[in-house]
Amino acid sequence: MRKRPLILISNDDGIDAPGIYALVNEIKKIGEVFVAAPDKQQSAVGHAITMNYPLRAQKFYKNGKFFGYAIDGTPADAVKLAVGSLLKQKPDLLISGINHGANTAVSIIYSGTVSAATEGTFLGIPSIAVSLTTYGKPDFRYAAKFTKKLAQTVLKKGIPAGTLLNVNVPPIPEKEIKGVKITRQSKAKWNDWFETRKDPNNKEYYWLTGRLVDEEKSDDTDLWAVEHNYVSITPIQYDLTDYKLLGVLKKWKLDY
Ligand code: MN
């Protein structure tokens, strides 16, 4: 590894979001930061990539200083393009975030934040996704400081191939944080519905809303941890194979 590690930062809230700005300001204390992120809000786009249109990377300035590349695509596009074309060397670490909103339970599947980190994992880069679990007014300071320390540990220890770390930080002052829990993904489900409204032309439109319902109430999940003022770290994998069912299916005699 170089003396100062190269750290790629992306997100799904867009390059101008306050969460990525807070993260960059902390992470640049420990490494060379390269930012490549979507040019607009891309939350809940999952792992979509752009195949039928060209992608453009525009230099993006914040407070008069070069901040990074704004990509007119998805979070996965931003990471692919950064590693494949914009960067000369492979990053030592990728961090996606800090997302404004939780990425616990099944939300991990919808999440653009997690998908940016998953793309890093595909490319063989140790990757971390970080989210602040509030939809209210965010204060990213503690989450950013925590991520800096976690990044230093991951740079030292690495993460096994195929796995990334999904971090959720509760939106409370540092002194109220009880500690860190290593958790599993909660089985909580979205109880969601479409609110139906009318546009100015009296045509109906639909807007998805809902809440996460946790029926397991188990104390080892990501959701439990953040609801009880702990930082949650869940190791997650992109291999979706159900290994238990492999043997069962083989016995089904499907050679029709
Ligand atoms: Mn988001």
Tab-separated table of C-alpha atoms and ligand atoms in Angstrom:
chain	number	residue	atom	x	y	z
A	1	MET	CA	0.000	0.000	0.000
A	2	ARG	CA	1.028	3.579	-0.714
A	3	LYS	CA	1.981	5.756	2.228
A	4	ARG	CA	-1.374	7.517	2.038
A	5	PRO	CA	-4.113	5.151	0.901
A	6	LEU	CA	-6.294	6.024	-2.086
A	7	ILE	CA	-9.924	6.087	-0.965
A	8	LEU	CA	-12.801	6.253	-3.449
A	9	ILE	CA	-15.955	7.891	-2.111
A	10	SER	CA	-19.402	7.681	-3.674
A	11	ASN	CA	-23.042	7.830	-2.587
A	12	ASP	CA	-26.607	7.737	-3.869
A	13	ASP	CA	-27.910	11.059	-2.516
A	14	GLY	CA	-25.909	12.928	-5.160
A	15	ILE	CA	-22.521	14.628	-5.146
A	16	ASP	CA	-23.932	17.840	-3.631
A	17	ALA	CA	-25.493	16.054	-0.607
A	18	PRO	CA	-24.292	17.091	2.882
A	19	GLY	CA	-23.563	13.457	3.873
A	20	ILE	CA	-20.829	12.921	1.272
A	21	TYR	CA	-19.342	16.337	2.099
A	22	ALA	CA	-19.078	15.473	5.811
A	23	LEU	CA	-17.552	12.097	4.940
A	24	VAL	CA	-14.946	13.547	2.557
A	25	ASN	CA	-13.872	16.138	5.143
A	26	GLU	CA	-13.084	13.388	7.673
A	27	ILE	CA	-11.616	10.803	5.301
A	28	LYS	CA	-9.174	13.226	3.670
A	29	LYS	CA	-7.398	13.322	7.053
A	30	ILE	CA	-6.305	9.690	6.532
A	31	GLY	CA	-5.861	9.339	2.777
A	32	GLU	CA	-6.058	10.635	-0.781
A	33	VAL	CA	-9.740	10.986	-1.493
A	34	PHE	CA	-11.255	10.631	-4.961
A	35	VAL	CA	-14.965	11.409	-5.268
A	36	ALA	CA	-17.183	10.030	-8.029
A	37	ALA	CA	-20.896	10.225	-7.308
A	38	PRO	CA	-24.196	10.654	-9.138
A	39	ASP	CA	-24.984	14.219	-10.231
A	40	LYS	CA	-28.446	13.986	-8.671
A	41	GLN	CA	-30.513	12.087	-6.106
A	42	GLN	CA	-30.350	8.340	-6.889
A	43	SER	CA	-31.706	6.770	-3.696
A	44	ALA	CA	-33.400	3.369	-4.027
A	45	VAL	CA	-32.132	2.732	-7.563
A	46	GLY	CA	-30.510	-0.479	-6.325
A	47	HIS	CA	-27.735	-1.889	-8.491
A	48	ALA	CA	-28.932	-0.452	-11.810
A	49	ILE	CA	-26.280	0.392	-14.410
A	50	THR	CA	-26.511	2.457	-17.594
A	51	MET	CA	-26.076	0.482	-20.808
A	52	ASN	CA	-28.094	2.204	-23.531
A	53	TYR	CA	-26.915	5.783	-23.029
A	54	PRO	CA	-23.483	7.413	-22.792
A	55	LEU	CA	-22.185	8.425	-19.375
A	56	ARG	CA	-20.640	11.803	-18.683
A	57	ALA	CA	-18.345	12.825	-15.816
A	58	GLN	CA	-18.337	16.557	-15.012
A	59	LYS	CA	-15.878	18.194	-12.653
A	60	PHE	CA	-17.838	19.336	-9.610
A	61	TYR	CA	-16.725	22.245	-7.416
A	62	LYS	CA	-17.837	22.892	-3.847
A	63	ASN	CA	-17.150	26.261	-2.178
A	64	GLY	CA	-14.908	27.138	-5.131
A	65	LYS	CA	-12.701	24.024	-4.768
A	66	PHE	CA	-12.583	20.891	-6.910
A	67	PHE	CA	-14.567	18.235	-5.034
A	68	GLY	CA	-14.951	15.320	-7.428
A	69	TYR	CA	-16.651	13.962	-10.522
A	70	ALA	CA	-20.412	14.208	-10.950
A	71	ILE	CA	-21.634	11.273	-13.024
A	72	ASP	CA	-24.970	11.434	-14.850
A	73	GLY	CA	-25.748	7.829	-13.920
A	74	THR	CA	-26.412	5.535	-10.987
A	75	PRO	CA	-24.245	4.873	-7.913
A	76	ALA	CA	-22.970	1.616	-9.459
A	77	ASP	CA	-22.166	3.529	-12.679
A	78	ALA	CA	-20.162	6.098	-10.697
A	79	VAL	CA	-18.012	3.426	-9.033
A	80	LYS	CA	-17.539	1.417	-12.251
A	81	LEU	CA	-16.543	4.526	-14.200
A	82	ALA	CA	-14.195	5.776	-11.477
A	83	VAL	CA	-12.340	2.478	-11.192
A	84	GLY	CA	-12.509	1.633	-14.911
A	85	SER	CA	-11.597	5.011	-16.410
A	86	LEU	CA	-11.187	8.040	-14.153
A	87	LEU	CA	-8.635	6.600	-11.728
A	88	LYS	CA	-5.146	5.500	-12.731
A	89	GLN	CA	-4.777	3.069	-9.810
A	90	LYS	CA	-7.186	0.773	-8.040
A	91	PRO	CA	-8.366	2.348	-4.758
A	92	ASP	CA	-7.319	0.772	-1.464
A	93	LEU	CA	-10.794	1.333	-0.037
A	94	LEU	CA	-14.245	2.440	-1.147
A	95	ILE	CA	-16.729	4.207	1.117
A	96	SER	CA	-20.299	4.923	0.045
A	97	GLY	CA	-22.310	7.496	1.988
A	98	ILE	CA	-23.041	8.966	4.310
A	99	ASN	CA	-26.593	8.191	3.328
A	100	HIS	CA	-29.437	10.314	4.660
A	101	GLY	CA	-31.707	7.491	5.866
A	102	ALA	CA	-31.348	3.953	7.203
A	103	ASN	CA	-30.168	1.016	5.128
A	104	THR	CA	-31.280	-1.805	7.372
A	105	ALA	CA	-33.351	-4.957	6.762
A	106	VAL	CA	-34.707	-5.330	3.204
A	107	SER	CA	-33.837	-1.713	2.375
A	108	ILE	CA	-30.323	-3.047	1.678
A	109	ILE	CA	-31.684	-4.508	-1.582
A	110	TYR	CA	-33.225	-1.223	-2.774
A	111	SER	CA	-30.300	0.881	-1.589
A	112	GLY	CA	-28.105	2.766	-4.026
A	113	THR	CA	-25.699	3.474	-1.151
A	114	VAL	CA	-25.155	-0.236	-0.534
A	115	SER	CA	-24.999	-0.936	-4.281
A	116	ALA	CA	-22.126	1.512	-4.765
A	117	ALA	CA	-20.233	-0.446	-2.095
A	118	THR	CA	-21.268	-3.759	-3.637
A	119	GLU	CA	-19.825	-2.601	-6.965
A	120	GLY	CA	-16.557	-1.898	-5.162
A	121	THR	CA	-16.659	-5.427	-3.772
A	122	PHE	CA	-17.228	-6.823	-7.309
A	123	LEU	CA	-14.073	-4.968	-8.352
A	124	GLY	CA	-12.017	-6.439	-5.513
A	125	ILE	CA	-11.900	-3.277	-3.371
A	126	PRO	CA	-12.623	-3.471	0.385
A	127	SER	CA	-15.892	-1.536	0.627
A	128	ILE	CA	-18.035	0.091	3.306
A	129	ALA	CA	-21.568	1.524	3.056
A	130	VAL	CA	-22.545	4.071	5.742
A	131	SER	CA	-25.992	5.428	6.564
A	132	LEU	CA	-27.383	7.814	9.180
A	133	THR	CA	-30.711	6.386	10.294
A	134	THR	CA	-32.909	9.457	10.133
A	135	TYR	CA	-35.154	11.119	7.602
A	136	GLY	CA	-35.183	14.243	9.757
A	137	LYS	CA	-32.568	16.995	9.877
A	138	PRO	CA	-29.237	15.151	9.761
A	139	ASP	CA	-26.036	15.776	11.711
A	140	PHE	CA	-23.377	13.655	10.005
A	141	ARG	CA	-20.446	14.608	12.283
A	142	TYR	CA	-20.308	11.551	14.544
A	143	ALA	CA	-21.037	9.126	11.666
A	144	ALA	CA	-18.173	10.672	9.689
A	145	LYS	CA	-15.739	10.409	12.611
A	146	PHE	CA	-16.766	6.812	13.279
A	147	THR	CA	-16.303	5.941	9.597
A	148	LYS	CA	-12.801	7.408	9.613
A	149	LYS	CA	-11.808	5.080	12.465
A	150	LEU	CA	-13.476	2.078	10.835
A	151	ALA	CA	-11.721	2.898	7.548
A	152	GLN	CA	-8.338	2.837	9.306
A	153	THR	CA	-9.126	-0.583	10.792
A	154	VAL	CA	-10.332	-1.971	7.449
A	155	LEU	CA	-7.220	-0.649	5.667
A	156	LYS	CA	-5.161	-2.628	8.186
A	157	LYS	CA	-7.213	-5.822	8.376
A	158	GLY	CA	-8.953	-6.012	4.975
A	159	ILE	CA	-12.346	-7.601	4.270
A	160	PRO	CA	-12.714	-11.079	2.716
A	161	ALA	CA	-13.500	-11.080	-1.039
A	162	GLY	CA	-17.229	-11.000	-1.785
A	163	THR	CA	-18.182	-9.268	1.473
A	164	LEU	CA	-18.762	-5.620	2.361
A	165	LEU	CA	-19.557	-3.842	5.603
A	166	ASN	CA	-22.961	-2.181	5.921
A	167	VAL	CA	-22.853	0.432	8.674
A	168	ASN	CA	-25.881	2.197	10.173
A	169	VAL	CA	-25.382	5.023	12.661
A	170	PRO	CA	-28.198	6.296	14.907
A	171	PRO	CA	-28.878	10.055	14.639
A	172	ILE	CA	-27.972	10.967	18.223
A	173	PRO	CA	-25.166	12.962	19.854
A	174	GLU	CA	-21.859	11.096	20.285
A	175	LYS	CA	-22.196	10.901	24.077
A	176	GLU	CA	-25.499	9.004	23.765
A	177	ILE	CA	-24.018	6.273	21.527
A	178	LYS	CA	-23.850	3.063	23.588
A	179	GLY	CA	-21.259	1.305	21.436
A	180	VAL	CA	-20.992	-0.903	18.366
A	181	LYS	CA	-22.970	-4.070	17.633
A	182	ILE	CA	-21.973	-6.566	14.976
A	183	THR	CA	-25.358	-7.532	13.599
A	184	ARG	CA	-27.244	-9.552	11.026
A	185	GLN	CA	-29.727	-8.132	8.538
A	186	SER	CA	-33.176	-7.833	10.136
A	187	LYS	CA	-36.077	-9.726	8.544
A	188	ALA	CA	-38.338	-6.696	9.065
A	189	LYS	CA	-40.569	-5.906	6.101
A	190	TRP	CA	-41.917	-2.722	4.630
A	191	ASN	CA	-45.593	-2.237	5.256
A	192	ASP	CA	-45.976	0.188	2.390
A	193	TRP	CA	-48.755	1.575	0.267
A	194	PHE	CA	-49.394	4.125	-2.459
A	195	GLU	CA	-51.010	7.385	-1.514
A	196	THR	CA	-53.287	8.426	-4.339
A	197	ARG	CA	-53.503	12.146	-5.093
A	198	LYS	CA	-54.690	14.322	-7.943
A	199	ASP	CA	-52.566	16.523	-10.160
A	200	PRO	CA	-53.702	20.022	-11.332
A	201	ASN	CA	-55.359	18.361	-14.339
A	202	ASN	CA	-57.383	16.157	-11.983
A	203	LYS	CA	-55.450	13.040	-13.022
A	204	GLU	CA	-54.473	10.584	-10.311
A	205	TYR	CA	-50.878	9.967	-9.345
A	206	TYR	CA	-49.372	7.626	-6.773
A	207	TRP	CA	-46.703	8.156	-4.155
A	208	LEU	CA	-45.112	5.281	-2.264
A	209	THR	CA	-44.976	5.587	1.508
A	210	GLY	CA	-44.825	3.177	4.451
A	211	ARG	CA	-42.907	1.983	7.478
A	212	LEU	CA	-40.666	-0.923	8.440
A	213	VAL	CA	-42.390	-3.505	10.613
A	214	ASP	CA	-40.127	-5.704	12.735
A	215	GLU	CA	-41.945	-8.790	13.915
A	216	GLU	CA	-38.887	-10.696	15.115
A	217	LYS	CA	-37.911	-8.267	17.917
A	218	SER	CA	-34.556	-10.020	18.094
A	219	ASP	CA	-31.620	-8.187	19.695
A	220	ASP	CA	-28.970	-9.257	17.155
A	221	THR	CA	-30.238	-7.320	14.117
A	222	ASP	CA	-29.204	-4.097	12.399
A	223	LEU	CA	-32.594	-2.563	13.129
A	224	TRP	CA	-32.512	-3.433	16.836
A	225	ALA	CA	-29.027	-1.998	17.242
A	226	VAL	CA	-29.795	1.440	15.786
A	227	GLU	CA	-33.127	1.644	17.632
A	228	HIS	CA	-31.211	1.010	20.875
A	229	ASN	CA	-28.533	3.659	20.197
A	230	TYR	CA	-25.780	1.350	18.942
A	231	VAL	CA	-23.821	1.684	15.717
A	232	SER	CA	-24.663	-1.393	13.631
A	233	ILE	CA	-22.115	-3.152	11.415
A	234	THR	CA	-23.398	-6.003	9.242
A	235	PRO	CA	-21.099	-8.018	6.965
A	236	ILE	CA	-23.124	-8.661	3.785
A	237	GLN	CA	-22.474	-10.677	0.634
A	238	TYR	CA	-23.662	-10.416	-2.950
A	239	ASP	CA	-23.728	-14.179	-3.525
A	240	LEU	CA	-27.505	-14.740	-3.428
A	241	THR	CA	-27.321	-18.538	-3.699
A	242	ASP	CA	-29.437	-20.494	-1.221
A	243	TYR	CA	-26.865	-23.160	-0.389
A	244	LYS	CA	-29.292	-25.138	1.791
A	245	LEU	CA	-31.694	-25.574	-1.108
A	246	LEU	CA	-29.013	-26.757	-3.569
A	247	GLY	CA	-29.088	-30.345	-2.295
A	248	VAL	CA	-32.879	-30.372	-2.015
A	249	LEU	CA	-33.378	-29.168	-5.607
A	250	LYS	CA	-30.914	-31.751	-6.919
A	251	LYS	CA	-33.216	-34.449	-5.528
A	252	TRP	CA	-36.257	-33.050	-7.361
A	253	LYS	CA	-35.263	-34.962	-10.565
A	254	LEU	CA	-35.824	-32.029	-12.886
A	255	ASP	CA	-34.353	-33.662	-16.044
A	256	TYR	CA	-37.735	-33.564	-17.832
B	1	MN	MN	-29.904	7.807	-0.350
